[in-house]
Coordinates of N, CA, C and O in Angstrom, one line a residue:
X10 N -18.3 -62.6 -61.8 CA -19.7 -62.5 -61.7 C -20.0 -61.3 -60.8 O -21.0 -60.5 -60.9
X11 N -19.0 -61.4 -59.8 CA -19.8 -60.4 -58.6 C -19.6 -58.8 -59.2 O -20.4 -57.9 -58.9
X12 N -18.0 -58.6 -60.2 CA -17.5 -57.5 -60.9 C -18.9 -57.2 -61.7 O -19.4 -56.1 -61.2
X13 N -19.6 -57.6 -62.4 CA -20.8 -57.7 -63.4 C -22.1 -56.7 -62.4 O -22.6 -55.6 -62.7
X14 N -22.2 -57.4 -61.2 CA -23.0 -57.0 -60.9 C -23.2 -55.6 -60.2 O -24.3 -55.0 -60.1
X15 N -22.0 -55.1 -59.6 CA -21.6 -53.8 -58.9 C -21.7 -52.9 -60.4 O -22.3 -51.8 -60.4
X16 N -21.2 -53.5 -61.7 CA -21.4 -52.0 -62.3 C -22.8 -51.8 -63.3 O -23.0 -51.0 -64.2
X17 N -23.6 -53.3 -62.6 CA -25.3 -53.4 -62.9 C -25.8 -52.2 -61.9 O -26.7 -51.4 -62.3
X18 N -25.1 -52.1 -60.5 CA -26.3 -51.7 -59.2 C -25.3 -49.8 -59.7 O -26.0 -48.8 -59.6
X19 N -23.9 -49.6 -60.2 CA -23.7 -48.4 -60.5 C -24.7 -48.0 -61.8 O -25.3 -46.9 -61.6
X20 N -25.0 -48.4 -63.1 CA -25.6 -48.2 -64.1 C -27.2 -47.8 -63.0 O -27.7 -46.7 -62.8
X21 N -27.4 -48.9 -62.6 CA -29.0 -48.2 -61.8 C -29.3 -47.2 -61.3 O -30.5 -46.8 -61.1
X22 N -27.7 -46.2 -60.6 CA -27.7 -45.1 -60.0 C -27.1 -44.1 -60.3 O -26.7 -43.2 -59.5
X23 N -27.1 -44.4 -61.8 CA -27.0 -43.3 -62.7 C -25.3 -43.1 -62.6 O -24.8 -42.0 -63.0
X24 N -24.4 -44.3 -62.1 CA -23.2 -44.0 -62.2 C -22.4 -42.9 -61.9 O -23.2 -42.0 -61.6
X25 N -21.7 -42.6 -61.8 CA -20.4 -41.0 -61.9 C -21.1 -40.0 -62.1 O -21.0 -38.9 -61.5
X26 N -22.2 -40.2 -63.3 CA -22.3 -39.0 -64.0 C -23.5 -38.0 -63.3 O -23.8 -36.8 -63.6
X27 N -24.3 -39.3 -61.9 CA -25.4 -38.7 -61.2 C -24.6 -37.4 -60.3 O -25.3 -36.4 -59.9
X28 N -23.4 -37.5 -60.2 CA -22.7 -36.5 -58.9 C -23.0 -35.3 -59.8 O -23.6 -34.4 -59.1
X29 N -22.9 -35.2 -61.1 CA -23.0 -34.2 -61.6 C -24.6 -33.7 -61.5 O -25.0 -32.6 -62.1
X30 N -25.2 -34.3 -61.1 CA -27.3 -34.1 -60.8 C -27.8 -33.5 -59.8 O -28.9 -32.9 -59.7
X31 N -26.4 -33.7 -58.3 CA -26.6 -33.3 -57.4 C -26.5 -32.1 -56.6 O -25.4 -31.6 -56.8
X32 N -27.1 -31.4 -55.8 CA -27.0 -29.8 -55.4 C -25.4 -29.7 -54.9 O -24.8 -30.8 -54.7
X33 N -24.9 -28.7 -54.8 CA -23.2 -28.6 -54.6 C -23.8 -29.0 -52.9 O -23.0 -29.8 -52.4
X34 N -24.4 -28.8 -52.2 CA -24.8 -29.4 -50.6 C -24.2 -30.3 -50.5 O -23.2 -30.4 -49.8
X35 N -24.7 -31.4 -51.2 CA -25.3 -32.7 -51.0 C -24.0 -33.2 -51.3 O -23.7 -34.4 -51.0
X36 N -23.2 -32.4 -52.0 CA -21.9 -34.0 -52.3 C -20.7 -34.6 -51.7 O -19.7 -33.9 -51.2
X37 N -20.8 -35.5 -51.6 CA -19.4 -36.2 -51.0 C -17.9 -36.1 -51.7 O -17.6 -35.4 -52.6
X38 N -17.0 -37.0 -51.1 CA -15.9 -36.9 -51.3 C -16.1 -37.3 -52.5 O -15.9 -36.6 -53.5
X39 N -16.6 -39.0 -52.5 CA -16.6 -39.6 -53.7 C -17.4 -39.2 -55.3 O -17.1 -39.5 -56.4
X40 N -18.4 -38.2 -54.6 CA -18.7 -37.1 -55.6 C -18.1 -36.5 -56.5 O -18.1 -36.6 -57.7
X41 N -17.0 -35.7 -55.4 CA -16.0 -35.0 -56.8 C -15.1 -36.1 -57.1 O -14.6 -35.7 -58.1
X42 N -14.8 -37.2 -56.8 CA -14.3 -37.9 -57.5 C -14.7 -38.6 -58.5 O -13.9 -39.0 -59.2
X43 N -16.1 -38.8 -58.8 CA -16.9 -39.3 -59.7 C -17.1 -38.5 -60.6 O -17.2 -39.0 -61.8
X44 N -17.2 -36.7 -60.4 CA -16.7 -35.4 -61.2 C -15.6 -36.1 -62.1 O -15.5 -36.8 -63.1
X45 N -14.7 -35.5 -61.2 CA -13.2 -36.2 -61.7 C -13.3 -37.1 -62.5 O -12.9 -36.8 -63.6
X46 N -13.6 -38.0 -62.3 CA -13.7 -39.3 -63.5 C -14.3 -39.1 -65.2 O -14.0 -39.5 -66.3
X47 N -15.4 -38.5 -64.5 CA -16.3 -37.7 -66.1 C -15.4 -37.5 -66.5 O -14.7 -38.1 -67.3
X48 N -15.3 -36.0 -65.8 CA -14.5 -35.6 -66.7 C -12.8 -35.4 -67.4 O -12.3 -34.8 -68.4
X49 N -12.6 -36.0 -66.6 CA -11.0 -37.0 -67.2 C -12.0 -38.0 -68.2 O -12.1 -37.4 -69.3
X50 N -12.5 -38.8 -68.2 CA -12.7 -39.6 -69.3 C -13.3 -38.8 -71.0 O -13.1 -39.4 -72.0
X51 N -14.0 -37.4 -70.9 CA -14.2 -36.8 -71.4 C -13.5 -36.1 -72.4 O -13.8 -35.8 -73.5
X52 N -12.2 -35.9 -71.7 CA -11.2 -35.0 -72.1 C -10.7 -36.4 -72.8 O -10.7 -36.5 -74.1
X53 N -10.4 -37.3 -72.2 CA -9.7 -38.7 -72.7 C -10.3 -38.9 -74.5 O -9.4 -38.9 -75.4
X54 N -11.7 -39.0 -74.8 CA -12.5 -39.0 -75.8 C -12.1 -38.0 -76.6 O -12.2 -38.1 -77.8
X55 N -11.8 -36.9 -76.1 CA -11.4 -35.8 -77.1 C -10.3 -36.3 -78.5 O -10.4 -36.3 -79.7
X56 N -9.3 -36.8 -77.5 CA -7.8 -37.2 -78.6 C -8.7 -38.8 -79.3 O -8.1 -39.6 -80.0
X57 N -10.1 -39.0 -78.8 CA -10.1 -40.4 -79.3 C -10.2 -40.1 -81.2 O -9.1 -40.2 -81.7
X58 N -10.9 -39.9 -81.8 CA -11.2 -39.6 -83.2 C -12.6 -39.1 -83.2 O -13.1 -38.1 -82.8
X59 N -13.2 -40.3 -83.9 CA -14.7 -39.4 -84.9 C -15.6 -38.8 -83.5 O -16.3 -37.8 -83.5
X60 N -15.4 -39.9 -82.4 CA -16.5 -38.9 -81.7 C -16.1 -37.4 -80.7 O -16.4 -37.1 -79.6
X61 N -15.2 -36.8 -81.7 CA -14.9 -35.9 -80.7 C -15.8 -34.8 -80.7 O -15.7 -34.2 -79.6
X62 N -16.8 -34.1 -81.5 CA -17.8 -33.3 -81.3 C -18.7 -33.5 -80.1 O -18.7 -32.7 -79.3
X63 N -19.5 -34.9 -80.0 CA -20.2 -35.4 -78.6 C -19.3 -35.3 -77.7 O -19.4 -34.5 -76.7
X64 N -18.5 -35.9 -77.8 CA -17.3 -35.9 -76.6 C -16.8 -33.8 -76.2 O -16.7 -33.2 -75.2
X65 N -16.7 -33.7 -76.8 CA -16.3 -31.5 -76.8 C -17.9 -31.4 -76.1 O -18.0 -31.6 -74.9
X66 N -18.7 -31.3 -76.6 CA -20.3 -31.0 -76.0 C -20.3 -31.8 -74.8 O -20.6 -31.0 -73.8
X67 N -20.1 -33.0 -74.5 CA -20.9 -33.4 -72.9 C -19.6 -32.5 -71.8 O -19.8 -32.3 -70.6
X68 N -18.4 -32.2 -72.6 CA -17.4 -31.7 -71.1 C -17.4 -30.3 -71.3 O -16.8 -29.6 -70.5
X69 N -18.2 -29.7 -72.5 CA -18.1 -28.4 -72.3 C -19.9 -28.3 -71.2 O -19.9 -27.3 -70.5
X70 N -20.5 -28.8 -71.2 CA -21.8 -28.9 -70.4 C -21.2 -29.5 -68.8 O -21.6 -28.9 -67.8
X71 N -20.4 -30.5 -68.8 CA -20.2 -30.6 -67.4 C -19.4 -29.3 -66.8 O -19.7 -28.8 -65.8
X72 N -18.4 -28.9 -67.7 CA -17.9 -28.1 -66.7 C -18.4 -26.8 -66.6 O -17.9 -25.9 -65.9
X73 N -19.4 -26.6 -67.2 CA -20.1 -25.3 -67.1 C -21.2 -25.8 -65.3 O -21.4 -25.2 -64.3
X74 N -21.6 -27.0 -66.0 CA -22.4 -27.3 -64.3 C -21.1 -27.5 -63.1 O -21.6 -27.5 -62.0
X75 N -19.7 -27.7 -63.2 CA -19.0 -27.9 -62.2 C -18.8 -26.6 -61.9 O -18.8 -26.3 -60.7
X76 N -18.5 -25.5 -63.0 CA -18.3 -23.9 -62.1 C -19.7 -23.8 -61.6 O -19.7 -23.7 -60.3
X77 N -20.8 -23.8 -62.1 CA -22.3 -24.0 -61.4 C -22.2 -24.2 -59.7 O -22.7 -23.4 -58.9
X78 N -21.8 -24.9 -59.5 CA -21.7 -26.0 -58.6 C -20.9 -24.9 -57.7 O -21.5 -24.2 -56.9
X79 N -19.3 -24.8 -58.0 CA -18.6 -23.7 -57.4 C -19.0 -22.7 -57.3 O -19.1 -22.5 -56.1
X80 N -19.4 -21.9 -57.8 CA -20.3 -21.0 -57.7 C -21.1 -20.8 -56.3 O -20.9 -20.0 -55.4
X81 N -22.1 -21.7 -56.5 CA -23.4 -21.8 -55.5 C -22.4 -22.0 -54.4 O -22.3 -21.2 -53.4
X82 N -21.8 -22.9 -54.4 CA -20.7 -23.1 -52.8 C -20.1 -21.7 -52.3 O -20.3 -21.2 -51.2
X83 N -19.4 -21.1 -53.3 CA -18.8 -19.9 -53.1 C -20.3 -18.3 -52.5 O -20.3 -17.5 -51.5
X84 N -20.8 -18.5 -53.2 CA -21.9 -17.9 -52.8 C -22.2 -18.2 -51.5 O -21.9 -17.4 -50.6
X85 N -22.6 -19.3 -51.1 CA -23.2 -19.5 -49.7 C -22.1 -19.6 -48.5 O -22.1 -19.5 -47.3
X86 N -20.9 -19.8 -49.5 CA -19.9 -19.3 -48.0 C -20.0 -18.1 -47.9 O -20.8 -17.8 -46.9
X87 N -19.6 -17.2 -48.4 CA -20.0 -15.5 -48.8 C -21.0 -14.8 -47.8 O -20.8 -13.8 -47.2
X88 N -22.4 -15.7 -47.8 CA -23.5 -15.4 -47.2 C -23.3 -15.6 -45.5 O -23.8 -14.9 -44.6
X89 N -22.5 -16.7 -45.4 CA -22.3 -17.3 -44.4 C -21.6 -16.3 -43.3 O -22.0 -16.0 -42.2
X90 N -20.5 -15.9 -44.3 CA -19.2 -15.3 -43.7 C -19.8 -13.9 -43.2 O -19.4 -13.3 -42.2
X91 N -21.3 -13.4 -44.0 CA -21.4 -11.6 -43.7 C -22.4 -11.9 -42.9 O -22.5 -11.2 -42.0
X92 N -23.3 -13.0 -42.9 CA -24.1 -13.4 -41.5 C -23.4 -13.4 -40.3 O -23.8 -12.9 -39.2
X93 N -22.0 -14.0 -40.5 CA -21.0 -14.0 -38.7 C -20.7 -12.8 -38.5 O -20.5 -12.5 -37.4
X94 N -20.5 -12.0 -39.5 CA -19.9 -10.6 -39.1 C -20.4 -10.1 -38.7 O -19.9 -9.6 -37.7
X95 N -22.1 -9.7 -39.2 CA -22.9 -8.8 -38.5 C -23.1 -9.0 -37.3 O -22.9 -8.2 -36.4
X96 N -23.5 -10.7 -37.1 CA -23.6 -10.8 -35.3 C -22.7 -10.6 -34.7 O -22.9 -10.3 -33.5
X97 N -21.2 -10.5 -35.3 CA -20.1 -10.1 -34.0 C -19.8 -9.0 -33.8 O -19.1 -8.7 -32.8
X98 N -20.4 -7.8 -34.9 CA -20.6 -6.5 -34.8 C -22.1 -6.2 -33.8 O -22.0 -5.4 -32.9
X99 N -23.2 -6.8 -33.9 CA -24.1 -6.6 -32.9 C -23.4 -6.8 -31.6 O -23.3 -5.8 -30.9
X100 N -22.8 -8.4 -31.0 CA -22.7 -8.4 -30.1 C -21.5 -7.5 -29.3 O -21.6 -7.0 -28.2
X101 N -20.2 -7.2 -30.3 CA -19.6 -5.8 -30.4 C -20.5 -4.9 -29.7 O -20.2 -4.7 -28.5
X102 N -21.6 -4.0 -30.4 CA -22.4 -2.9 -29.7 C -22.9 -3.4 -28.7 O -22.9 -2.6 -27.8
X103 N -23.5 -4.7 -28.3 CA -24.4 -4.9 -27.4 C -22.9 -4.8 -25.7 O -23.1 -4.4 -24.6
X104 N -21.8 -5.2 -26.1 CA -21.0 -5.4 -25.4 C -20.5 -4.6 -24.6 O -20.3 -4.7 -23.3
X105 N -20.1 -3.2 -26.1 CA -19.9 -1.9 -25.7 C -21.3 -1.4 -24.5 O -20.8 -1.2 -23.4
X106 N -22.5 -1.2 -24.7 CA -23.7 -0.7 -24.0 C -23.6 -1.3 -22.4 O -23.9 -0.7 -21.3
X107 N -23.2 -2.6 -22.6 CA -23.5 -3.1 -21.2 C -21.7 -2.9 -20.2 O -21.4 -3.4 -19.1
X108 N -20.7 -2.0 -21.0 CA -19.5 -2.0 -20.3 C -20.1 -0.7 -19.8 O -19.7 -0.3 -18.7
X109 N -21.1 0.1 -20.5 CA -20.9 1.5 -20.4 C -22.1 1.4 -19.3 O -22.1 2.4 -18.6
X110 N -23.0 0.7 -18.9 CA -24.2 0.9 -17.9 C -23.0 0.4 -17.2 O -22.7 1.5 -16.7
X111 N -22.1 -0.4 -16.8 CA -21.6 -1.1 -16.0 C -20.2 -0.3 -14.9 O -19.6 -0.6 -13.8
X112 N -20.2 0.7 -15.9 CA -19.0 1.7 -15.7 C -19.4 2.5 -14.3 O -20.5 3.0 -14.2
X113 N -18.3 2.5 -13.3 CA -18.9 3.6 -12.0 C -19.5 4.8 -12.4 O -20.5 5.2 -11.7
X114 N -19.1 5.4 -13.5 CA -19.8 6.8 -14.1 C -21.6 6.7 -14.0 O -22.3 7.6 -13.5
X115 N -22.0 5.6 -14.4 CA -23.0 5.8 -14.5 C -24.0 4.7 -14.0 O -24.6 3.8 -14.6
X116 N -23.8 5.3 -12.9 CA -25.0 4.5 -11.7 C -25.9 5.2 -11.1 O -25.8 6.3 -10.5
X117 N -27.0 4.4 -11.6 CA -28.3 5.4 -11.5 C -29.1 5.3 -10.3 O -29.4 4.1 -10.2
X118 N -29.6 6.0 -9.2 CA -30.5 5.5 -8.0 C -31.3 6.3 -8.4 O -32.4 6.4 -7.8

């Protein structure tokens, strides 16, 4: 009975197939595992028989949203990575400016 009810409260939350709903941010471990699961069961349906057209259509749609997903991740690391550079090139110049006021050469009265 209690088996019954866990895959009542997963059907209510849209199951496995919600990870695939979610912003690439937002997901957990269990996320790409619930990925994973689609789409292994997807591929599984392929060798099943008559429904292999539906079955080809929902995993050619997921995995077009799972590079989606990579994508946007890869992107924002990207963004990430040339955000830290520039600042460590600013603080670089800012670094160099204050060795060179700092230097005996040039002290000003």
């Amino acid at each position: 009975m209690q088996q019954g009810r866990e895959e009542e409260e997963e059907e209510e939350d849209g199951g496995p197939e919600r990870a695939l709903e979610k912003s690439p941010f937002q997901l957990t471990a269990a996320d790409v595992y619930d990925i994973s699961s689609v789409v292994g069961r997807d591929l599984l349906q392929l060798s099943a028989g008559p429904q292999v057209p539906a079955a080809l259509a929902r995993l050619q749609f997921r995995i077009v949203r799972v590079l989606e997903m990579l994508e946007a991740l890869v992107s924002e690391s990207s963004l990430a990575e040339e955000q830290l550079r520039m600042e460590r090139d600013s603080l670089r110049r800012e670094l160099e400016v204050l060795r060179a006021e700092g230097s005996p050469g040039s002290t000003q009265q």
